[in-house]
Short mmCIF file of C-alpha atoms and ligand atoms in Angstrom, two decimals:
data_model
loop_
_atom_site.label_atom_id
_atom_site.label_comp_id
_atom_site.label_asym_id
_atom_site.label_seq_id
_atom_site.Cartn_x
_atom_site.Cartn_y
_atom_site.Cartn_z
CA MET N 1157 171.96 -283.66 -2.01
CA ILE N 1158 173.66 -284.87 1.20
CA LEU N 1159 175.31 -281.80 2.85
CA SER N 1160 178.71 -282.80 4.19
CA VAL N 1161 179.17 -282.38 7.92
CA ASP N 1162 182.92 -282.28 7.25
CA PRO N 1163 183.98 -278.62 7.34
CA LEU N 1164 187.10 -279.29 5.26
CA HIS N 1165 184.98 -281.00 2.48
CA TRP N 1166 182.52 -278.07 2.66
CA THR N 1167 185.48 -275.46 2.41
CA MET N 1168 186.88 -277.18 -0.43
CA ALA N 1169 183.49 -277.28 -2.30
CA ALA N 1170 183.06 -273.79 -1.79
CA LEU N 1171 186.52 -272.72 -2.60
CA THR N 1172 186.15 -274.79 -5.92
CA GLY N 1173 182.83 -272.94 -6.41
CA ALA N 1174 184.41 -269.53 -5.58
CA ALA N 1175 187.07 -269.88 -8.12
CA TRP N 1176 184.86 -269.41 -11.12
CA SER N 1177 182.10 -267.71 -9.53
CA GLY N 1178 183.94 -264.89 -8.19
CA LEU N 1179 182.86 -264.96 -4.70
CA THR N 1180 184.46 -262.47 -2.32
CA VAL N 1181 186.34 -263.96 0.82
CA ARG N 1182 183.47 -262.35 2.99
CA THR N 1183 180.70 -264.09 0.93
CA LEU N 1184 182.78 -267.25 1.14
CA ILE N 1185 182.87 -267.05 4.98
CA ARG N 1186 178.99 -266.25 5.16
CA ALA N 1187 178.38 -269.16 2.79
CA ARG N 1188 180.60 -271.42 4.91
CA ARG N 1189 178.71 -270.65 8.07
CA ALA N 1190 175.24 -271.17 6.27
CA GLY N 1191 176.62 -274.27 4.89
CA GLN N 1192 177.61 -275.50 8.63
CA ALA N 1193 174.15 -274.43 9.71
CA ALA N 1194 172.68 -276.37 6.85
CA ALA N 1195 174.67 -279.28 7.42
CA VAL N 1196 173.63 -279.42 11.20
CA ALA N 1197 169.76 -278.80 10.14
CA GLY N 1198 170.08 -281.00 7.06
CA PRO N 1199 170.37 -284.40 8.74
CA GLY N 1200 167.86 -283.60 11.34
CA GLY N 1201 165.22 -282.77 8.60
CA LEU N 1202 163.01 -285.11 6.74
CA LEU N 1203 164.51 -287.62 4.49
CA ILE N 1204 162.77 -288.96 1.55
CA GLY N 1205 164.19 -292.19 0.04
CA TYR N 1206 163.01 -294.20 -2.67
CA ALA N 1207 163.67 -297.33 -4.55
CA SER N 1208 162.36 -297.74 -7.97
CA GLN N 1209 163.03 -299.78 -11.08
CA SER N 1210 160.66 -298.12 -13.54
CA GLY N 1211 159.70 -294.57 -12.13
CA SER N 1212 156.55 -295.09 -10.23
CA SER N 1213 157.77 -294.94 -6.64
CA GLU N 1214 160.28 -292.21 -7.53
CA ALA N 1215 157.53 -290.06 -8.94
CA LEU N 1216 155.52 -290.58 -5.79
CA ALA N 1217 158.63 -289.72 -3.70
CA ARG N 1218 159.31 -286.61 -5.88
CA ALA N 1219 155.52 -285.55 -5.42
CA ALA N 1220 156.14 -285.66 -1.59
CA ALA N 1221 159.33 -283.75 -1.53
CA ALA N 1222 157.75 -280.94 -3.69
CA GLN N 1223 155.33 -280.84 -0.72
CA SER N 1224 157.87 -280.91 1.66
CA PRO N 1225 160.38 -277.87 1.48
CA GLY N 1226 163.76 -278.48 2.90
CA ALA N 1227 163.53 -282.39 2.74
CA ARG N 1228 166.31 -284.43 1.27
CA LEU N 1229 165.22 -286.74 -1.74
CA LEU N 1230 167.59 -289.51 -2.41
CA SER N 1231 167.69 -292.88 -3.95
CA LEU N 1232 168.56 -295.65 -1.65
CA ASP N 1233 171.92 -296.07 -3.36
CA GLN N 1234 172.54 -292.40 -2.16
CA ILE N 1235 171.91 -293.02 1.48
CA GLY N 1236 174.60 -294.04 3.97
CA ALA N 1237 174.07 -295.81 7.23
CA ALA N 1238 175.52 -292.22 9.00
CA ASP N 1239 172.67 -290.47 7.06
CA LEU N 1240 169.90 -292.82 8.70
CA ALA N 1241 171.64 -292.62 12.21
CA SER N 1242 171.50 -288.73 12.06
CA THR N 1243 167.91 -288.52 10.67
CA ALA N 1244 164.92 -288.15 12.74
CA GLN N 1245 161.84 -288.40 10.16
CA ALA N 1246 162.06 -290.38 6.93
CA GLN N 1247 159.66 -291.48 4.41
CA PHE N 1248 160.26 -294.46 2.20
CA TYR N 1249 158.85 -295.13 -1.36
CA ILE N 1250 160.07 -298.73 -2.20
CA SER N 1251 159.22 -300.83 -5.20
CA THR N 1252 160.07 -304.58 -5.57
CA THR N 1253 161.37 -306.17 -8.97
CA GLY N 1254 162.66 -309.35 -10.11
CA ASP N 1255 161.59 -312.22 -7.79
CA GLY N 1256 161.16 -309.95 -4.52
CA ASP N 1257 164.42 -308.18 -5.28
CA ALA N 1258 165.65 -304.60 -4.80
CA PRO N 1259 165.42 -302.31 -7.66
CA ASP N 1260 168.71 -301.39 -9.18
CA ASN N 1261 169.01 -297.84 -7.67
CA ALA N 1262 168.90 -299.85 -4.22
CA THR N 1263 171.39 -302.78 -4.74
CA GLY N 1264 174.37 -300.63 -3.60
CA PHE N 1265 172.37 -299.75 -0.45
CA LEU N 1266 171.55 -303.44 -0.01
CA ALA N 1267 175.13 -304.64 -0.01
CA ARG N 1268 176.77 -301.68 1.75
CA VAL N 1269 174.20 -300.51 4.22
CA MET N 1270 171.84 -303.45 4.90
CA SER N 1271 174.67 -305.79 5.77
CA LEU N 1272 175.42 -303.45 8.70
CA ARG N 1273 173.51 -302.99 11.90
CA PRO N 1274 173.57 -299.16 12.68
CA GLU N 1275 171.90 -297.76 15.69
CA LEU N 1276 168.75 -296.05 14.38
CA GLY N 1277 166.81 -295.40 17.72
CA ARG N 1278 166.36 -291.77 16.74
CA LEU N 1279 164.55 -292.65 13.46
CA SER N 1280 160.98 -292.61 12.94
CA TYR N 1281 159.67 -293.47 9.39
CA ALA N 1282 156.76 -294.33 7.12
CA MET N 1283 156.85 -296.85 4.24
CA LEU N 1284 154.76 -297.18 1.21
CA ALA N 1285 155.50 -300.38 -0.68
CA LEU N 1286 154.57 -300.75 -4.36
CA GLY N 1287 154.29 -304.34 -5.78
CA ASP N 1288 152.38 -306.72 -7.82
CA ARG N 1289 150.17 -309.39 -5.99
CA ASN N 1290 150.88 -311.64 -9.05
CA TYR N 1291 154.32 -312.18 -7.83
CA PRO N 1292 154.95 -314.66 -4.95
CA ARG N 1293 157.04 -312.18 -2.96
CA PHE N 1294 154.58 -309.42 -2.76
CA CYS N 1295 156.50 -306.26 -1.84
CA GLY N 1296 159.41 -308.38 -0.96
CA PHE N 1297 161.96 -305.91 -0.99
CA ALA N 1298 160.13 -303.47 1.04
CA HIS N 1299 159.44 -305.98 3.63
CA ARG N 1300 162.92 -306.81 3.95
CA LEU N 1301 163.91 -303.10 4.36
CA ASP N 1302 161.12 -302.63 6.96
CA GLN N 1303 162.42 -305.59 8.99
CA TRP N 1304 165.98 -304.42 8.99
CA LEU N 1305 164.94 -300.76 9.86
CA ARG N 1306 163.02 -302.30 12.95
CA ALA N 1307 165.98 -304.67 13.86
CA CYS N 1308 168.18 -301.35 13.96
CA GLY N 1309 165.81 -299.83 16.27
CA ALA N 1310 164.05 -297.40 13.99
CA THR N 1311 160.16 -296.90 14.71
CA PRO N 1312 157.55 -297.09 12.02
CA ARG N 1313 154.91 -294.49 12.43
CA PHE N 1314 152.38 -296.96 11.21
CA PRO N 1315 152.47 -300.42 9.51
CA LEU N 1316 153.93 -300.89 6.12
CA THR N 1317 151.41 -299.72 3.45
CA GLU N 1318 151.18 -302.01 0.51
CA VAL N 1319 150.00 -300.79 -2.75
CA ASP N 1320 148.97 -303.48 -5.51
CA ARG N 1321 149.77 -302.05 -9.03
CA ASP N 1322 146.20 -303.21 -10.05
CA GLN N 1323 144.49 -301.61 -7.01
CA PRO N 1324 146.19 -297.96 -6.71
CA THR N 1325 143.29 -297.14 -4.53
CA ALA N 1326 145.25 -298.23 -1.52
CA LEU N 1327 147.11 -295.00 -1.92
CA ALA N 1328 144.28 -293.49 -0.06
CA THR N 1329 145.08 -295.51 3.17
CA TRP N 1330 148.53 -294.05 2.89
CA ARG N 1331 147.38 -290.53 2.39
CA ALA N 1332 144.94 -290.85 5.35
CA ARG N 1333 147.83 -292.43 7.59
CA MET N 1334 150.13 -289.50 6.42
CA GLY N 1335 147.20 -287.10 7.52
CA GLU N 1336 146.75 -285.61 3.89
CA PRO N 1337 143.36 -284.42 3.32
CA THR N 1338 141.46 -286.58 0.88
CA ARG N 1339 138.09 -285.12 -0.67
CA THR N 1340 135.40 -287.49 0.10
CA GLY N 1341 133.91 -289.17 -2.90
CA ALA N 1342 136.79 -288.21 -5.04
CA PRO N 1343 138.87 -291.16 -6.25
CA ALA N 1344 142.24 -291.78 -4.72
CA PRO N 1345 144.90 -290.36 -6.86
CA GLY N 1346 146.64 -293.22 -8.75
CA ILE N 1347 150.27 -293.74 -9.54
CA ALA N 1348 149.88 -293.03 -13.04
CA PRO N 1349 150.07 -289.50 -14.22
CA GLU N 1350 147.02 -288.14 -16.04
CA SER N 1351 146.19 -289.92 -19.14
CA THR N 1352 145.61 -288.62 -22.57
CA ARG N 1353 143.76 -289.84 -25.50
CA TRP N 1354 145.40 -291.27 -28.59
CA SER N 1355 144.38 -293.05 -31.72
CA LEU N 1356 146.10 -295.88 -33.49
CA ALA N 1357 147.45 -294.43 -36.76
CA ALA N 1358 149.19 -297.61 -38.09
CA ARG N 1359 150.38 -300.91 -37.09
CA HIS N 1360 152.74 -303.19 -38.86
CA HIS N 1361 153.54 -306.85 -38.35
CA LEU N 1362 157.32 -306.78 -38.26
CA ASN N 1363 158.26 -310.48 -38.51
CA PRO N 1364 155.82 -312.40 -40.60
CA GLY N 1365 157.11 -316.28 -40.70
CA SER N 1366 159.12 -315.97 -37.60
CA PRO N 1367 159.42 -318.89 -35.54
CA GLY N 1368 159.04 -316.60 -32.60
CA GLY N 1369 155.98 -314.83 -31.33
CA PRO N 1370 154.51 -312.02 -33.51
CA LEU N 1371 156.28 -308.56 -33.22
CA TRP N 1372 154.38 -305.48 -33.99
CA HIS N 1373 155.05 -301.70 -34.57
CA LEU N 1374 152.33 -299.48 -33.23
CA VAL N 1375 152.05 -295.80 -34.13
CA LEU N 1376 149.78 -293.43 -32.14
CA ASP N 1377 148.64 -290.15 -32.77
CA PRO N 1378 147.79 -287.72 -29.92
CA GLU N 1379 144.02 -286.38 -29.91
CA GLY N 1380 145.12 -283.39 -28.09
CA PRO N 1381 148.17 -281.45 -27.26
CA LEU N 1382 151.39 -283.68 -27.38
CA PRO N 1383 152.75 -284.32 -24.12
CA ASP N 1384 156.39 -284.18 -23.37
CA TRP N 1385 158.77 -287.10 -22.78
CA ARG N 1386 162.43 -288.24 -22.92
CA ALA N 1387 164.14 -291.35 -24.22
CA GLY N 1388 163.60 -294.11 -21.57
CA ASP N 1389 160.19 -293.04 -20.47
CA ILE N 1390 157.26 -295.56 -20.50
CA ALA N 1391 153.82 -295.57 -22.01
CA GLU N 1392 151.11 -296.69 -19.36
CA ILE N 1393 148.15 -298.03 -21.32
CA SER N 1394 144.95 -298.65 -20.02
CA ILE N 1395 143.40 -301.95 -21.33
CA PRO N 1396 139.60 -302.28 -21.39
CA THR N 1397 138.54 -305.69 -19.80
CA GLN N 1398 135.03 -307.11 -18.69
CA ASP N 1399 136.27 -306.57 -14.94
CA GLY N 1400 137.30 -302.66 -15.77
CA PRO N 1401 140.56 -301.31 -17.21
CA VAL N 1402 143.97 -302.94 -16.37
CA ARG N 1403 147.24 -301.21 -16.78
CA ARG N 1404 150.15 -302.22 -19.04
CA ASP N 1405 153.62 -300.46 -19.68
CA TYR N 1406 155.43 -300.24 -22.69
CA SER N 1407 158.73 -298.55 -23.65
CA LEU N 1408 158.36 -295.55 -25.94
CA ALA N 1409 160.47 -295.97 -29.19
CA SER N 1410 159.94 -292.42 -30.43
CA LEU N 1411 160.49 -288.82 -29.32
CA PRO N 1412 158.00 -285.81 -29.16
CA VAL N 1413 159.89 -284.20 -31.99
CA SER N 1414 158.32 -286.85 -34.37
CA GLY N 1415 154.89 -285.92 -33.06
CA ARG N 1416 153.85 -289.72 -32.51
CA ALA N 1417 154.16 -292.36 -29.97
CA GLU N 1418 155.81 -295.52 -31.16
CA LEU N 1419 155.81 -298.76 -29.47
CA ILE N 1420 157.21 -302.10 -30.31
CA LEU N 1421 155.24 -305.00 -29.00
CA ARG N 1422 155.60 -308.78 -28.69
CA GLU N 1423 152.03 -310.63 -28.74
CA VAL N 1424 152.15 -312.59 -25.79
CA ILE N 1425 150.54 -316.09 -25.77
CA SER N 1426 150.71 -318.27 -22.70
CA ARG N 1427 151.82 -321.71 -22.67
CA GLU N 1428 148.45 -322.83 -22.33
CA GLY N 1429 147.43 -320.98 -25.57
CA ARG N 1430 145.63 -318.09 -23.62
CA PRO N 1431 146.38 -314.71 -25.31
CA GLY N 1432 147.89 -311.82 -23.24
CA LEU N 1433 145.38 -309.43 -22.02
CA GLY N 1434 146.98 -306.34 -23.12
CA SER N 1435 149.17 -307.46 -26.00
CA HIS N 1436 146.34 -309.35 -27.80
CA TRP N 1437 144.00 -306.18 -27.38
CA LEU N 1438 146.61 -303.81 -28.82
CA CYS N 1439 147.83 -306.17 -31.59
CA ARG N 1440 144.72 -307.82 -32.68
CA GLN N 1441 141.75 -306.08 -31.49
CA LEU N 1442 142.38 -302.41 -31.74
CA GLY N 1443 141.60 -301.02 -35.13
CA GLU N 1444 143.20 -298.06 -37.08
CA GLY N 1445 141.58 -294.78 -35.78
CA ASP N 1446 140.27 -296.27 -32.52
CA ALA N 1447 141.02 -294.45 -29.26
CA ILE N 1448 143.54 -295.50 -26.52
CA ASP N 1449 143.99 -293.80 -23.05
CA LEU N 1450 147.68 -293.66 -22.58
CA SER N 1451 149.77 -291.78 -19.81
CA ILE N 1452 153.48 -291.21 -20.16
CA ARG N 1453 155.61 -291.99 -16.93
CA ALA N 1454 158.95 -290.58 -16.39
CA ASN N 1455 161.49 -293.27 -16.04
CA PRO N 1456 164.64 -291.47 -14.67
CA GLY N 1457 166.48 -294.69 -13.97
CA PHE N 1458 166.73 -295.22 -17.88
CA HIS N 1459 167.20 -291.71 -18.95
CA ALA N 1460 170.69 -290.98 -20.46
CA ALA N 1461 173.12 -289.29 -18.24
CA ASP N 1462 174.59 -286.91 -20.82
CA ASP N 1463 174.73 -286.61 -24.43
CA ALA N 1464 178.73 -286.99 -24.52
CA MET N 1465 178.90 -290.22 -22.74
CA PRO N 1466 179.72 -293.28 -25.05
CA MET N 1467 176.50 -295.46 -25.07
CA LEU N 1468 176.49 -299.24 -25.35
CA LEU N 1469 172.76 -300.39 -26.18
CA ILE N 1470 171.88 -303.88 -25.44
CA GLY N 1471 168.60 -305.87 -25.85
CA ASN N 1472 166.41 -308.36 -27.45
CA GLY N 1473 163.24 -308.58 -29.20
CA SER N 1474 160.73 -305.75 -28.06
CA GLY N 1475 163.49 -304.30 -26.01
CA LEU N 1476 164.53 -302.53 -29.23
CA ALA N 1477 161.97 -300.13 -28.37
CA GLY N 1478 163.62 -298.34 -25.35
CA LEU N 1479 167.01 -298.53 -27.15
CA LEU N 1480 165.64 -296.85 -30.41
CA ALA N 1481 164.48 -293.95 -28.58
CA HIS N 1482 168.15 -293.29 -27.20
CA LEU N 1483 169.55 -294.04 -30.50
CA ARG N 1484 167.08 -291.57 -32.28
CA HIS N 1485 167.82 -289.04 -29.72
CA ARG N 1486 171.60 -289.26 -30.22
CA VAL N 1487 171.30 -289.11 -33.87
CA ALA N 1488 169.14 -285.75 -33.72
CA GLN N 1489 172.09 -284.12 -31.53
CA LYS N 1490 174.56 -282.09 -33.20
CA ALA N 1491 177.54 -283.57 -31.26
CA SER N 1492 177.21 -286.56 -28.98
CA GLY N 1493 179.12 -289.62 -27.94
CA PRO N 1494 179.24 -292.71 -30.00
CA VAL N 1495 176.71 -295.30 -29.84
CA TRP N 1496 177.15 -299.20 -30.20
CA LEU N 1497 173.86 -301.20 -30.46
CA ILE N 1498 173.58 -305.05 -29.57
CA HIS N 1499 170.41 -306.55 -30.57
CA GLY N 1500 169.12 -310.13 -30.31
CA GLU N 1501 166.44 -311.92 -32.19
CA ARG N 1502 165.15 -315.29 -33.52
CA SER N 1503 165.68 -315.62 -37.06
CA PRO N 1504 167.97 -313.78 -39.54
CA ASP N 1505 165.42 -314.22 -42.35
CA HIS N 1506 162.26 -313.01 -40.59
CA ASP N 1507 163.31 -311.18 -37.41
CA ALA N 1508 166.07 -308.72 -38.69
CA VAL N 1509 163.56 -305.93 -37.79
CA PHE N 1510 164.28 -302.08 -38.42
CA THR N 1511 167.12 -303.02 -40.75
CA GLU N 1512 166.59 -300.14 -43.00
CA GLU N 1513 166.72 -297.57 -40.27
CA LEU N 1514 169.84 -299.15 -38.52
CA SER N 1515 171.83 -299.74 -41.54
CA GLY N 1516 171.17 -296.28 -42.64
CA LEU N 1517 172.45 -294.86 -39.30
CA VAL N 1518 175.50 -297.15 -39.67
CA ALA N 1519 176.14 -295.70 -43.07
CA ILE N 1520 175.91 -292.05 -41.90
CA GLY N 1521 178.00 -292.71 -38.75
CA GLY N 1522 175.06 -292.16 -36.37
CA LEU N 1523 175.60 -295.60 -35.02
CA ALA N 1524 179.10 -296.26 -34.57
CA ARG N 1525 178.69 -300.22 -34.28
CA LEU N 1526 175.80 -302.72 -34.82
CA ASP N 1527 176.02 -306.07 -33.74
CA ARG N 1528 172.85 -308.64 -34.24
CA SER N 1529 172.57 -312.01 -32.73
CA PHE N 1530 170.20 -314.60 -33.97
CA SER N 1531 169.14 -317.67 -32.09
CA ARG N 1532 167.84 -319.73 -34.90
CA GLY N 1533 169.14 -320.59 -38.26
CA GLY N 1534 171.91 -317.97 -38.49
CA GLU N 1535 175.68 -318.17 -38.22
CA GLY N 1536 177.62 -316.61 -35.67
CA PRO N 1537 176.67 -315.56 -31.89
CA ARG N 1538 173.31 -316.94 -30.97
CA TYR N 1539 172.53 -314.66 -28.04
CA VAL N 1540 173.53 -311.03 -27.35
CA GLN N 1541 175.44 -312.29 -24.28
CA HIS N 1542 177.74 -314.30 -26.65
CA ILE N 1543 178.52 -311.07 -28.50
CA LEU N 1544 179.55 -309.31 -25.22
CA ARG N 1545 181.75 -312.09 -24.54
CA ALA N 1546 183.25 -312.36 -27.88
CA ALA N 1547 183.89 -308.49 -27.70
CA ALA N 1548 185.39 -308.48 -24.03
CA THR N 1549 188.22 -306.41 -24.93
CA GLU N 1550 186.02 -303.58 -26.61
CA VAL N 1551 183.48 -303.76 -23.85
CA ARG N 1552 186.23 -303.24 -21.24
CA ALA N 1553 187.77 -300.18 -23.42
CA HIS N 1554 184.32 -298.67 -23.70
CA VAL N 1555 183.84 -298.72 -19.96
CA ALA N 1556 187.48 -297.66 -19.22
CA ALA N 1557 186.71 -294.62 -21.69
CA GLY N 1558 183.91 -293.56 -19.46
CA GLY N 1559 181.13 -295.06 -21.48
CA GLY N 1560 177.62 -296.31 -20.08
CA ILE N 1561 175.62 -299.33 -20.71
CA TRP N 1562 171.53 -299.27 -21.17
CA ILE N 1563 169.88 -302.74 -21.33
CA CYS N 1564 166.15 -303.27 -22.29
CA GLY N 1565 163.94 -306.22 -22.90
CA ARG N 1566 163.13 -309.35 -21.25
CA ARG N 1567 164.40 -310.12 -17.83
CA GLU N 1568 164.32 -313.99 -18.05
CA GLY N 1569 166.36 -315.27 -20.95
CA MET N 1570 168.06 -311.80 -21.79
CA ALA N 1571 168.86 -309.25 -18.99
CA THR N 1572 169.86 -312.11 -16.32
CA ASP N 1573 172.25 -313.54 -18.82
CA VAL N 1574 173.65 -310.36 -19.88
CA GLN N 1575 174.35 -309.33 -16.29
CA GLN N 1576 176.32 -312.64 -15.69
CA ALA N 1577 178.38 -311.95 -19.14
CA LEU N 1578 178.90 -308.21 -17.87
CA GLU N 1579 180.28 -309.69 -14.46
CA ASP N 1580 182.53 -312.30 -16.38
CA VAL N 1581 183.95 -309.64 -18.74
CA LEU N 1582 184.11 -306.62 -16.46
CA GLY N 1583 184.23 -308.44 -13.04
CA GLN N 1584 181.35 -308.47 -10.34
CA ASP N 1585 182.68 -305.46 -8.46
CA GLU N 1586 183.09 -303.44 -11.47
CA THR N 1587 179.53 -304.11 -12.65
CA ALA N 1588 178.23 -303.30 -9.27
CA ARG N 1589 180.07 -299.90 -9.18
CA LEU N 1590 178.65 -299.36 -12.74
CA MET N 1591 175.21 -299.79 -11.48
CA THR N 1592 175.57 -297.85 -8.19
CA GLU N 1593 177.05 -294.92 -10.36
CA ARG N 1594 173.98 -295.35 -12.80
CA ARG N 1595 176.34 -296.17 -15.62
CA LEU N 1596 174.56 -299.08 -16.20
CA ARG N 1597 171.07 -298.70 -16.51
CA ARG N 1598 168.06 -301.32 -17.15
CA ASP N 1599 164.54 -301.09 -18.44
CA ILE N 1600 163.63 -304.81 -18.03
CA TYR N 1601 160.45 -306.67 -17.68
C1 FAD D 450 158.70 -301.22 -17.58
C2 FAD D 450 158.20 -302.06 -18.60
C3 FAD D 450 158.17 -301.92 -19.95
C4 FAD D 450 157.74 -302.69 -20.90
N1 FAD D 450 157.92 -302.64 -22.41
C5 FAD D 450 157.49 -303.21 -23.17
C6 FAD D 450 157.76 -303.14 -24.59
O1 FAD D 450 158.27 -302.14 -25.06
N2 FAD D 450 157.17 -304.09 -25.44
C7 FAD D 450 156.50 -305.26 -25.01
O2 FAD D 450 156.07 -306.07 -25.75
N3 FAD D 450 156.28 -305.49 -23.72
C8 FAD D 450 156.65 -304.59 -22.86
N4 FAD D 450 156.55 -304.79 -21.54
C9 FAD D 450 155.90 -306.05 -21.00
C10 FAD D 450 154.14 -305.56 -20.98
O3 FAD D 450 153.87 -304.57 -20.18
C11 FAD D 450 153.22 -306.78 -20.81
O4 FAD D 450 153.64 -307.42 -19.58
C12 FAD D 450 153.10 -307.80 -21.70
O5 FAD D 450 152.66 -307.05 -23.19
C13 FAD D 450 152.21 -308.76 -21.54
O6 FAD D 450 151.00 -308.25 -21.14
P1 FAD D 450 149.69 -309.10 -21.53
O7 FAD D 450 148.54 -308.31 -20.83
O8 FAD D 450 149.58 -309.48 -23.08
O9 FAD D 450 149.77 -310.43 -20.95
P2 FAD D 450 149.38 -311.06 -19.46
O10 FAD D 450 147.65 -311.34 -19.84
O11 FAD D 450 149.65 -310.14 -18.48
O12 FAD D 450 149.93 -312.37 -19.35
C14 FAD D 450 149.75 -313.51 -20.16
C15 FAD D 450 150.65 -314.90 -19.86
O13 FAD D 450 152.10 -314.26 -20.67
C16 FAD D 450 153.04 -314.42 -19.59
N5 FAD D 450 153.70 -313.14 -19.92
C17 FAD D 450 153.44 -311.92 -19.46
N6 FAD D 450 154.38 -311.01 -20.06
C18 FAD D 450 155.11 -311.82 -20.86
C19 FAD D 450 156.19 -311.52 -21.88
N7 FAD D 450 156.72 -310.23 -21.95
N8 FAD D 450 156.71 -312.43 -22.62
C20 FAD D 450 156.22 -313.74 -22.30
N9 FAD D 450 155.11 -314.13 -21.67
C21 FAD D 450 154.74 -313.25 -20.76
C22 FAD D 450 152.43 -314.11 -18.25
O14 FAD D 450 153.00 -314.79 -17.29
C23 FAD D 450 151.10 -314.87 -18.30
O15 FAD D 450 151.23 -316.32 -18.07
C24 FAD D 450 156.99 -303.96 -20.53
C25 FAD D 450 156.85 -304.18 -19.10
C26 FAD D 450 157.33 -303.11 -18.22
C27 FAD D 450 157.30 -303.41 -16.76
C1 FMN D 451 159.99 -307.65 -13.84
C2 FMN D 451 159.12 -307.36 -13.08
C3 FMN D 451 159.24 -308.01 -11.66
C4 FMN D 451 158.43 -307.65 -10.55
N1 FMN D 451 158.75 -308.36 -9.49
C5 FMN D 451 157.94 -308.20 -8.36
C6 FMN D 451 157.90 -308.86 -7.28
O1 FMN D 451 158.48 -309.85 -7.03
N2 FMN D 451 157.04 -308.56 -6.22
C7 FMN D 451 156.00 -307.53 -6.35
O2 FMN D 451 155.35 -307.38 -5.21
N3 FMN D 451 156.14 -307.02 -7.33
C8 FMN D 451 156.79 -307.09 -8.46
N4 FMN D 451 156.90 -306.22 -9.66
C9 FMN D 451 155.68 -305.24 -9.83
C10 FMN D 451 156.30 -303.87 -9.42
O3 FMN D 451 156.78 -303.90 -8.11
C11 FMN D 451 155.24 -302.75 -9.51
O4 FMN D 451 154.93 -302.87 -11.03
C12 FMN D 451 155.62 -301.40 -9.27
O5 FMN D 451 154.59 -300.53 -9.56
C13 FMN D 451 156.86 -300.93 -9.95
O6 FMN D 451 157.43 -299.54 -9.35
P1 FMN D 451 158.56 -298.69 -9.91
O7 FMN D 451 157.93 -298.20 -11.30
O8 FMN D 451 158.86 -297.89 -8.99
O9 FMN D 451 159.66 -299.84 -10.21
C14 FMN D 451 157.58 -306.72 -10.68
C15 FMN D 451 157.52 -305.83 -11.84
C16 FMN D 451 158.23 -306.32 -12.88
C17 FMN D 451 158.21 -305.64 -14.25
#
């Protein structure tokens, strides 16, 4: 939380609180003095900022904040130029997404703050960059932020520390630079939370005969106590390979109340015909009853804001996983806002997956509206973005009524086109505002 230095703002906030908490005038004055003291001390203290698309750097930032009492923990979108100008010490945990791009919770900062050149001569900072060397612009957004901070006069405590998602041991370098003690011989703690053991209970081929890649529904049983998670969270699965384990992320389709973890997987085959490492192992090699190491990563950027907010869920293919979790959560609530689902697939004859569950929810009113698009052989809209454009009036009404939008699935061929359709329907500024306000949330890959 940023404590405002504006006394009028503070007084108004305190008065509003006092109205229902029954604060006496004396307590109010004391609170106001304390507030002013905090407002002066706050900006001088440690600021911990993060930019995270799927929760990894946010988790590291949260862990750092937990060890630094009094530190302000903020996503980049919550930070203004004045906050940076009045801060002496900062830590930044910065991921890169897309093609060297800023995560969704930093796009507002990029447009609003990085377009300025504030004087940041007071600021000393440390930056941890999360990325993946398989992408050409490795840690691209972190480098851009680092260069901008230097250009504004801020001083890095040490060079930018890059962490490749396949080499999390580089975190040890960061910890050493930060002066944190590391036990000799102990492996550097990774980004992932502790893994738990599961076994494959069932696997169904969802789309036999489809012109698209095979889609699978996997059901996993925990071998120990069931961990907790929320709709929107991610399963990180450790895939055994000749060169050691590699990690792959999958959106959880189920909730802990079911006692099981459900995933929806597209079996990936490269253009050259090479099977995808993780999806091939999970969809073809793993046998029923075989063990899997899995850790669940909180993905607050794709959580639901509150159960009353009307939800528009948009996705294609395996993206149904992250959307199903939200839908199932909503259906389990006694009173919750309406849900509208738009899902795209290939063929109406082979890819109309989860129809029984979805039609059943429409019948009982758990799903207020269901739209499906098929890119091959069907009548009507071919892609989800066509549905959005055709339903422009209803989409605008949904947003005007305070609704939010959740998008899950492939970045290329879905999320980028949906983004364009939203900008056409709602306007560029409104779409950007929804993202900054976190009423537009994306789990895209
Ligand atoms: C936050 C997050 C959530 C995800 N959720 C899901 C999910 O719910 N279901 C799901 O199926 N996948 C999901 N993925 C994608 C998943 O993590 C893997 O990237 C995917 O299974 C491919 O991995 P692989 O090891 O099989 O292929 P690799 O061996 O890594 O790649 C093989 C080849 O396929 C290409 N490729 C990689 N991914 C894809 C893809 N998705 N489609 C087409 N070509 C591709 C690569 O460029 C490469 O040429 C998610 C990814 C992220 C980051
Ligand atoms: C769709 C997608 C695009 C990505 N693009 C990049 C990139 O351009 N450069 C890079 O270094 N890493 C890239 N990454 C890797 C992420 O930065 C890395 O997985 C990181 O750990 C994610 O952190 P987060 O969970 O905090 O978002 C990309 C990952 C995904 C899923």
